[in-house]
mmCIF file of C-alpha atoms in Angstrom:
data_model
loop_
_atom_site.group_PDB
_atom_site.id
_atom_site.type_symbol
_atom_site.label_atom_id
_atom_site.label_comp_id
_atom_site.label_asym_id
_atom_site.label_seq_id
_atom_site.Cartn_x
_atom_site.Cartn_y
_atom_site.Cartn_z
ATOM 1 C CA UNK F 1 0.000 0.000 0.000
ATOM 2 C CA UNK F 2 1.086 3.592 -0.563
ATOM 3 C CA UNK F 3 -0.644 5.000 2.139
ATOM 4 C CA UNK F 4 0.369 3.103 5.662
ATOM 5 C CA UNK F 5 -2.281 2.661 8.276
ATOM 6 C CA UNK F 6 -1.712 2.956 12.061
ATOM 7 C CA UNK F 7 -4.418 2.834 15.260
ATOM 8 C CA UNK F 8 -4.221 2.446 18.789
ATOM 9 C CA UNK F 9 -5.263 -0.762 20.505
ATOM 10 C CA UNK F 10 -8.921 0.902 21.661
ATOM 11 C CA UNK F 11 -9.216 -0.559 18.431
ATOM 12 C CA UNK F 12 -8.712 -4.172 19.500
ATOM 13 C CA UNK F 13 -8.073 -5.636 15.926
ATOM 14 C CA UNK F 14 -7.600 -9.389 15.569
ATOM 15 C CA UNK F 15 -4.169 -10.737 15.289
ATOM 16 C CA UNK F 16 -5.460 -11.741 11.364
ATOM 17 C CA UNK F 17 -7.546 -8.545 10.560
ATOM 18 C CA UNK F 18 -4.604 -6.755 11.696
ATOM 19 C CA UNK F 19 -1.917 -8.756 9.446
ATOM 20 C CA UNK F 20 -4.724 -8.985 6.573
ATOM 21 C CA UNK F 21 -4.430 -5.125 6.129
ATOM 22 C CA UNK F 22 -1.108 -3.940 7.637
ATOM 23 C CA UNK F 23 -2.352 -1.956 10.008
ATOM 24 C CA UNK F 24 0.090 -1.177 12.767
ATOM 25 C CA UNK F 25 -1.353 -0.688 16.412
ATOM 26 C CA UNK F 26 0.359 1.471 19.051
ATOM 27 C CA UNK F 27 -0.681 0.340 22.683
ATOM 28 C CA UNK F 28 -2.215 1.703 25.334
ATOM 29 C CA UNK F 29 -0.474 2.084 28.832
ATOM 30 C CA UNK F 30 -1.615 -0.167 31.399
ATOM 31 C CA UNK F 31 -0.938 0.550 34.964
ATOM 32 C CA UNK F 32 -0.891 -2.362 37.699
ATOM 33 C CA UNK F 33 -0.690 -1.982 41.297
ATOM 34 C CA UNK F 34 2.294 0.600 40.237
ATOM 35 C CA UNK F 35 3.448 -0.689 37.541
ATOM 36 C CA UNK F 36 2.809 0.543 34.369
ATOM 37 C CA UNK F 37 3.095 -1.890 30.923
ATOM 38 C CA UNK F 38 1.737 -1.754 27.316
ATOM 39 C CA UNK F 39 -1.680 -3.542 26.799
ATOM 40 C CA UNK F 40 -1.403 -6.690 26.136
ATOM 41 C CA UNK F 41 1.375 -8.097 28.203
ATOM 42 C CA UNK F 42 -0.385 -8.781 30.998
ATOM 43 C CA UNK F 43 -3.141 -11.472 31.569
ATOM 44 C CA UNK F 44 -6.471 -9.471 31.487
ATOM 45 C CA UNK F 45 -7.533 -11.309 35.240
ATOM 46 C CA UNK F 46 -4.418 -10.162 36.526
ATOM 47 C CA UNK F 47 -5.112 -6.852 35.454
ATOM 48 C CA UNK F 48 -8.900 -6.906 36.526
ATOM 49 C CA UNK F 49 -7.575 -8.625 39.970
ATOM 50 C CA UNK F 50 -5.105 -6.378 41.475
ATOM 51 C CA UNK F 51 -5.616 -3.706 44.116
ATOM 52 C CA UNK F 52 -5.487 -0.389 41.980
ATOM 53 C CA UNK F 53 -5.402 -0.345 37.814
ATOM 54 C CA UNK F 54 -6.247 2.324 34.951
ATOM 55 C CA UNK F 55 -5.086 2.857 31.489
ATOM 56 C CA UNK F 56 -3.275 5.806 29.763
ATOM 57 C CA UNK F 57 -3.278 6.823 26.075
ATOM 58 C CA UNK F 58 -0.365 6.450 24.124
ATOM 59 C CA UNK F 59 2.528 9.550 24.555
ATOM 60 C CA UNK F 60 3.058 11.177 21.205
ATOM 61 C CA UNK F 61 6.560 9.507 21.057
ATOM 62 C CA UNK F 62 4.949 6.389 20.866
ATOM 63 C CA UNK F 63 3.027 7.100 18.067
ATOM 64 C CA UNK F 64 6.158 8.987 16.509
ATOM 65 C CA UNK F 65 8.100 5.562 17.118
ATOM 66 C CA UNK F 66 5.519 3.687 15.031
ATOM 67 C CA UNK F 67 5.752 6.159 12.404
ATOM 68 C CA UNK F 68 9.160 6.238 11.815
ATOM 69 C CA UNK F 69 9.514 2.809 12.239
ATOM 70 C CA UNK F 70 7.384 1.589 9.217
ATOM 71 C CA UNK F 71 7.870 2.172 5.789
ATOM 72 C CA UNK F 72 5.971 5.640 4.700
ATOM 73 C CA UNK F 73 5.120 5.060 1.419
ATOM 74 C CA UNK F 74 3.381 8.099 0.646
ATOM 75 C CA UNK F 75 2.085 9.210 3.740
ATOM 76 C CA UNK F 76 0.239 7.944 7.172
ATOM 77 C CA UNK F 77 -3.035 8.133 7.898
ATOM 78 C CA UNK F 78 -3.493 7.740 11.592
ATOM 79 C CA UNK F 79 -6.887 6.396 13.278
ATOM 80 C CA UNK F 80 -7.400 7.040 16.996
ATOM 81 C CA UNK F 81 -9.920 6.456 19.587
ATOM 82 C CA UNK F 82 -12.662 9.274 20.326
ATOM 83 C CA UNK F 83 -11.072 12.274 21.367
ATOM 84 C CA UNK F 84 -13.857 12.513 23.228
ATOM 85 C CA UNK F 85 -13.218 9.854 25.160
ATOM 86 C CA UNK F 86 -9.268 9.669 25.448
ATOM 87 C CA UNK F 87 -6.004 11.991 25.073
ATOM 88 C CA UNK F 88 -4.697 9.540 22.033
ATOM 89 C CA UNK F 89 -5.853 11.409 19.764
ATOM 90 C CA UNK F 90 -4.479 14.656 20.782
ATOM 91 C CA UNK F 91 -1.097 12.209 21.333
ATOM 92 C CA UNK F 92 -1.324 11.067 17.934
ATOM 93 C CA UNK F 93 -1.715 14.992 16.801
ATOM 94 C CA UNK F 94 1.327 16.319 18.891
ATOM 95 C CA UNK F 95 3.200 12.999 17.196
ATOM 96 C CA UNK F 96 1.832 14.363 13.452
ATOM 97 C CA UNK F 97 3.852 17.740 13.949
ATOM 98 C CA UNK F 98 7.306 16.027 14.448
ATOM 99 C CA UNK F 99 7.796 13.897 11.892
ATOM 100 C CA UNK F 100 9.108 14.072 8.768
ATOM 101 C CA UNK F 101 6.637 12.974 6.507
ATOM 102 C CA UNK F 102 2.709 13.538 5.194
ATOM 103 C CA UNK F 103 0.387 12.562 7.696
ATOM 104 C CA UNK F 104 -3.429 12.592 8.535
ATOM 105 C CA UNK F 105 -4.776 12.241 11.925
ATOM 106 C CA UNK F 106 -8.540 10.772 11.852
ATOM 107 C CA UNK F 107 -11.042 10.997 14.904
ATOM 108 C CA UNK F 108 -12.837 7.875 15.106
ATOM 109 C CA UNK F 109 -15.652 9.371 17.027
ATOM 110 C CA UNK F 110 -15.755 5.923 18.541
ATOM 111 C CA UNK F 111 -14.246 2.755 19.861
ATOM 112 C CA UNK F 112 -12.955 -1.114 20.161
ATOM 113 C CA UNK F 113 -14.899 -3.065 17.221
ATOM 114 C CA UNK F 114 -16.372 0.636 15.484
ATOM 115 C CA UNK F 115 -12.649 1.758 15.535
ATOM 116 C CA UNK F 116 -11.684 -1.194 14.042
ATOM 117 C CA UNK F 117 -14.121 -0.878 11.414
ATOM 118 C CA UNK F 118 -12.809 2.757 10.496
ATOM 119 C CA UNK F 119 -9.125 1.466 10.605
ATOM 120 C CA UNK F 120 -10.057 -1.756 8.046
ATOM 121 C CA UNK F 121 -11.986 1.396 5.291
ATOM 122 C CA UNK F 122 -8.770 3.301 5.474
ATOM 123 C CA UNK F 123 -7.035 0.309 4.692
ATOM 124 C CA UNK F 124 -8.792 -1.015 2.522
ATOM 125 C CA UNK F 125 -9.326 2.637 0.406
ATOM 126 C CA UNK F 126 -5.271 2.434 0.490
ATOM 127 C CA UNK F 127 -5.160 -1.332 -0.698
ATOM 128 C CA UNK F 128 -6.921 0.011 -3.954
ATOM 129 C CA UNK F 129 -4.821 2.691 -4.343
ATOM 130 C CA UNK F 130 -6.007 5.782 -2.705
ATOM 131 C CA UNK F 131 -3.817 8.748 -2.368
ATOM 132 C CA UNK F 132 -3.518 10.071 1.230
ATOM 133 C CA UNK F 133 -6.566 12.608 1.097
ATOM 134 C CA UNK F 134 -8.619 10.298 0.008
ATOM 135 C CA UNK F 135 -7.909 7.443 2.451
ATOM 136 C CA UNK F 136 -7.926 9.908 5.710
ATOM 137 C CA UNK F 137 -11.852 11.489 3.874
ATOM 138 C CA UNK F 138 -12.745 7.533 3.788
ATOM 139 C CA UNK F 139 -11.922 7.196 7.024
ATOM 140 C CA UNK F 140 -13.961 9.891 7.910
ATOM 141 C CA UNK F 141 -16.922 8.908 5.716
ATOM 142 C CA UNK F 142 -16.966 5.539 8.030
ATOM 143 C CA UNK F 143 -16.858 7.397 11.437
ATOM 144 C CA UNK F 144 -19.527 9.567 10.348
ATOM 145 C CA UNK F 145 -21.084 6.039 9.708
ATOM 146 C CA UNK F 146 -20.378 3.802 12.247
ATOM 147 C CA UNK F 147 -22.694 2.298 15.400
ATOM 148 C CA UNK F 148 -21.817 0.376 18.956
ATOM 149 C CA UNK F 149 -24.062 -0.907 20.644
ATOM 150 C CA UNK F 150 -23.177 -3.082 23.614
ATOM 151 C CA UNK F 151 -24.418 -4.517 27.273
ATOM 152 C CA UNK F 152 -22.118 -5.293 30.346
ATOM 153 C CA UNK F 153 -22.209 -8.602 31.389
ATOM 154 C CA UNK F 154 -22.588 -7.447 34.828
ATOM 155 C CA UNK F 155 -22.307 -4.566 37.701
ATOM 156 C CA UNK F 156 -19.249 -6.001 39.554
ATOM 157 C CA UNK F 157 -16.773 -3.022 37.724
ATOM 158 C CA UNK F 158 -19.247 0.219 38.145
ATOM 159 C CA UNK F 159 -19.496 -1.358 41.746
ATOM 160 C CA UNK F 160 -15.632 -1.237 42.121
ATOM 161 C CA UNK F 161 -15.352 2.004 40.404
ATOM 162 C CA UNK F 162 -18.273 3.562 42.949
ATOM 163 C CA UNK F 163 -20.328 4.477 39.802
ATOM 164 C CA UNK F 164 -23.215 2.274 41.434
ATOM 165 C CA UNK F 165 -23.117 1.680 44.966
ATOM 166 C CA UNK F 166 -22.308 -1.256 46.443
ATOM 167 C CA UNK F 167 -25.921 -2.656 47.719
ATOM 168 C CA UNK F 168 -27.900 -1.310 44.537
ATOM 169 C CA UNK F 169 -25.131 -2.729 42.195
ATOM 170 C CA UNK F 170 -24.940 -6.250 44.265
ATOM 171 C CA UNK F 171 -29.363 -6.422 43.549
ATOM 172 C CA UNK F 172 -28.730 -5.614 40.059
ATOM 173 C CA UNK F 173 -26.575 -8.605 39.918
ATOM 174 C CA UNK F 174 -29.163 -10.853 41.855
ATOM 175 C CA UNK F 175 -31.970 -9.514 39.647
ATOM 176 C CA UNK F 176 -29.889 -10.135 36.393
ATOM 177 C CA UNK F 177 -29.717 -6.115 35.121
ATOM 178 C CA UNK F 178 -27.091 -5.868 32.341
ATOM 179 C CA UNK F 179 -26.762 -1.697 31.518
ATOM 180 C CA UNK F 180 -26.478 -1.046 27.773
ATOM 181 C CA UNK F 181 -24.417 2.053 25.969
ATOM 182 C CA UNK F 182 -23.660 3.155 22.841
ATOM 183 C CA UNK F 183 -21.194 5.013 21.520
ATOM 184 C CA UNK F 184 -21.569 7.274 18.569
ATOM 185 C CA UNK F 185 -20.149 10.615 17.718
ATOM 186 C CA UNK F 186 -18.025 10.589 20.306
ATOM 187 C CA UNK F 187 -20.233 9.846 23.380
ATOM 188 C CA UNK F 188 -21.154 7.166 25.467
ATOM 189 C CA UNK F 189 -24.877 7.098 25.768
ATOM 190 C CA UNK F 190 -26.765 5.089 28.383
ATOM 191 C CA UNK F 191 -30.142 3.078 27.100
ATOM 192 C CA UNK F 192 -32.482 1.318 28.754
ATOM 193 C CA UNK F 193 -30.993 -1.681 30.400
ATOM 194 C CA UNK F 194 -32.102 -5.128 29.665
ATOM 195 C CA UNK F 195 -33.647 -7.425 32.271
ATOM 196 C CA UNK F 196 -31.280 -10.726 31.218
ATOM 197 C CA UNK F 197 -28.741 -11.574 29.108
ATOM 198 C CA UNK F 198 -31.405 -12.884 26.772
ATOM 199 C CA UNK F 199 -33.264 -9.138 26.916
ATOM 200 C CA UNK F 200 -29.711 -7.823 26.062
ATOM 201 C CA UNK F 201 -28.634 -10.446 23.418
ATOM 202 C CA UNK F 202 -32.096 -9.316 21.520
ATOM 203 C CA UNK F 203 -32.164 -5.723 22.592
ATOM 204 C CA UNK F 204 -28.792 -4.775 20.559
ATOM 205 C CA UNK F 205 -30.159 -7.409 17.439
ATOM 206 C CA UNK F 206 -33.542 -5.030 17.870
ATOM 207 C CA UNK F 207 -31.474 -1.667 17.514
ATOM 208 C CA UNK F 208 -28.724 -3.288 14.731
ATOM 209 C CA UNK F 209 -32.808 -3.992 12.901
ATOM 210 C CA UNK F 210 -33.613 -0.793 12.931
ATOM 211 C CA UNK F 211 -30.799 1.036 11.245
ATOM 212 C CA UNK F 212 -31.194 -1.756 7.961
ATOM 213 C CA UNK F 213 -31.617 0.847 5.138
ATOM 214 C CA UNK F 214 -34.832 -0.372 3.028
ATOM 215 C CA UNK F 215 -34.042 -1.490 -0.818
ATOM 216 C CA UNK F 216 -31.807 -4.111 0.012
ATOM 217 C CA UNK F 217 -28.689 -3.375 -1.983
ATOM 218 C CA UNK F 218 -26.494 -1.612 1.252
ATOM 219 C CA UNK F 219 -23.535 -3.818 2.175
ATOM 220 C CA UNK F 220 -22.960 -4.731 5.921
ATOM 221 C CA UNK F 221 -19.503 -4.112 7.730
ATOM 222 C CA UNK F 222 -19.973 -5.424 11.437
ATOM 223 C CA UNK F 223 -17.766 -6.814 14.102
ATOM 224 C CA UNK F 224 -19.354 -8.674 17.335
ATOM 225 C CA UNK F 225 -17.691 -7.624 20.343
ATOM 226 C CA UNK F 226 -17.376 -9.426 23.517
ATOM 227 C CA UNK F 227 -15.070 -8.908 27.255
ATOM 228 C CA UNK F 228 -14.025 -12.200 27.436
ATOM 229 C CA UNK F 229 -17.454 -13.798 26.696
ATOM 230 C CA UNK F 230 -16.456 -15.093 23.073
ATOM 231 C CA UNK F 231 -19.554 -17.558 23.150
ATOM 232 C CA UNK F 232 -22.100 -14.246 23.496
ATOM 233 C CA UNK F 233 -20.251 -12.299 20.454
ATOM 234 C CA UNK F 234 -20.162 -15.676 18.438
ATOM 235 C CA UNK F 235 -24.487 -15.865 18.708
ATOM 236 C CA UNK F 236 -24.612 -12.306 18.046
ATOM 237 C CA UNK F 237 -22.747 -12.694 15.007
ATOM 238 C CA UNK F 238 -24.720 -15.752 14.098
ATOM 239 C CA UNK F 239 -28.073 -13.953 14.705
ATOM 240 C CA UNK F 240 -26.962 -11.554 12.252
ATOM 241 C CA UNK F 241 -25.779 -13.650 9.861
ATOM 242 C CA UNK F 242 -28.854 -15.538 9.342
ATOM 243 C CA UNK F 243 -30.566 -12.603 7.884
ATOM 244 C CA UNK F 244 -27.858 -10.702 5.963
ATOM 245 C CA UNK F 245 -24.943 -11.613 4.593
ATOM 246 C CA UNK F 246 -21.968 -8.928 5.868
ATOM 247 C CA UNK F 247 -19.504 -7.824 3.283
ATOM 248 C CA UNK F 248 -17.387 -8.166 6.199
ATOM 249 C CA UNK F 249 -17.958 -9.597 9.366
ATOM 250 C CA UNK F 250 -15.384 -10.458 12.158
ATOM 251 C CA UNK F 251 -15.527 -11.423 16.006
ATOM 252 C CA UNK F 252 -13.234 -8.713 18.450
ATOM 253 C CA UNK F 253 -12.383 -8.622 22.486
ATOM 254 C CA UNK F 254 -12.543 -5.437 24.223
ATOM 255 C CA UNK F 255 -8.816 -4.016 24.784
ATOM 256 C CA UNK F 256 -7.640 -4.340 28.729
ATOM 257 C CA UNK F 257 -8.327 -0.896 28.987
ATOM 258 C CA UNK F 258 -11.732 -0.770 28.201
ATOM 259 C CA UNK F 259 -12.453 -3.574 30.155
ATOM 260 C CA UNK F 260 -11.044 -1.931 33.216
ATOM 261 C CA UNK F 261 -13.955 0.594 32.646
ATOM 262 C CA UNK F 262 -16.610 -1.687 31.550
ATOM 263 C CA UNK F 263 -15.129 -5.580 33.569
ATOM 264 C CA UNK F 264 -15.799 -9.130 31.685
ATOM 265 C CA UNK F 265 -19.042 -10.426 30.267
ATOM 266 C CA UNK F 266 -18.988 -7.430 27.605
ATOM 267 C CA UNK F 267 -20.930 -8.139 24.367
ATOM 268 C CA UNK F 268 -22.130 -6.183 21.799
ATOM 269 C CA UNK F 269 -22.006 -5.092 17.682
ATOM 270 C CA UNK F 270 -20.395 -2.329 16.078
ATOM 271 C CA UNK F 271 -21.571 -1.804 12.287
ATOM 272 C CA UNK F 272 -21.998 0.198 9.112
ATOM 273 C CA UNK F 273 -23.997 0.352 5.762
ATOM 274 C CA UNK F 274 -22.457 0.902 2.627
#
């Protein structure tokens, strides 16, 4: 590819999607009990286990280092988490000004499997031959596009976090509450939350429903996200399968840092018409 694609690991990209493309990921910073390592080299219960823990974006040298360190081609066209919802994308900015070479920072306006899903259009647009403008206005053409929907698994990490308290979080758990979000243009939204994981499983198929454009002739691009709960994403992405085939469809685990936020038990669907 001319243009080279990089994204932070908000974006939580399979090992194969990742390789399929070339997209290079720059971690996030994951701090333990002290000690602070890039995601992914820790065990996620480790990380979910220990006394204190929280996540950092990526410094601007980081993203500089992953820069320089690829070949250029002609240009870089960088996809980050929300600004909304992080400093990477102000990191990946600050790491635009100091190199030496054409570069376009993109906003996501979202997260995990709808980052992805931005990341794999700019790739994609640069596969075919797209000069640098017009992979970085694809990219923005699918964030302008692109839904989450998603429902905890349970309340045990708003508990720990003291975003529910303790005794109202504990009877959520007995009573089988699972909160649902979304996360589009930048924000995380709260909806209604479902009564069981069965509410929530057909809840988020309900909302993915409504947004099917009438005509027929829109391709799907979806991703089924889970917090290690691989068995929930896998129905979800067989529900949706069995009425339309995606143009591109693909299974993803929150990153460790979102599942700091949001614990295990995650699952959900990010998406797009085309």
């Amino acid at each position: 590819m001319a243009v080279r694609i990089i994204t932070d690991s908000t974006a939580a990209l399979p090992a194969a999607v990742r390789e399929a493309w070339s997209i290079a990921v720059v971690p996030l910073a994951i701090t333990v009990d002290g000690r602070t390592v890039a995601e992914g080299e820790l065990q996620t219960g480790d990380i979910l286990a220990a006394r204190t823990h929280s996540s950092a974006g990526p410094s601007p040298g980081a993203f500089a280092e992953a820069i320089n360190g690829h070949d250029q081609g002609d240009g870089v066209v960088v996809v980050t988490v929300a600004s909304t919802l992080s400093v990477t994308h102000q990191s990946a900015v600050l790491a635009a000004e100091s190199v030496q070479c054409p570069i376009a920072v993109v906003d996501s306006r979202t997260a995990a499997g709808g980052q992805a899903l931005v990341a794999v259009a700019a790739a994609r647009a640069a596969q075919a031959g797209a000069n640098l403008g017009a992979v970085a206005a694809r990219a923005e053409q699918v964030a302008g596009k692109v839904k989450l929907v998603g429902a905890l698994g349970n309340l045990d990490q708003l508990i720990r976090s003291g975003r529910v308290p303790g005794l109202a979080g504990r009877a959520g758990n007995l009573m089988g509450l699972r909160p649902m979000f979304d996360i589009q243009d930048g924000a995380i939204g709260r909806l209604r939350p479902a009564l069981s994981d069965e509410a929530a499983h057909q809840r988020i198929l309900g909302l993915w429903r409504r947004t099917r454009p009438s005509g027929g002739n829109a391709q799907l691009h979806l991703v089924s996200l889970h917090a290690e709960a691989p068995e929930r994403a896998a129905s979800l992405l067989e529900a949706v399968t069995a009425e339309v085939q995606p143009a591109e469809g693909f299974i993803s685990q929150f990153g460790q840092a979102m599942m700091i936020n949001s614990g295990t038990g995650v699952r959900g669907l990010a998406w797009y018409w085309d």
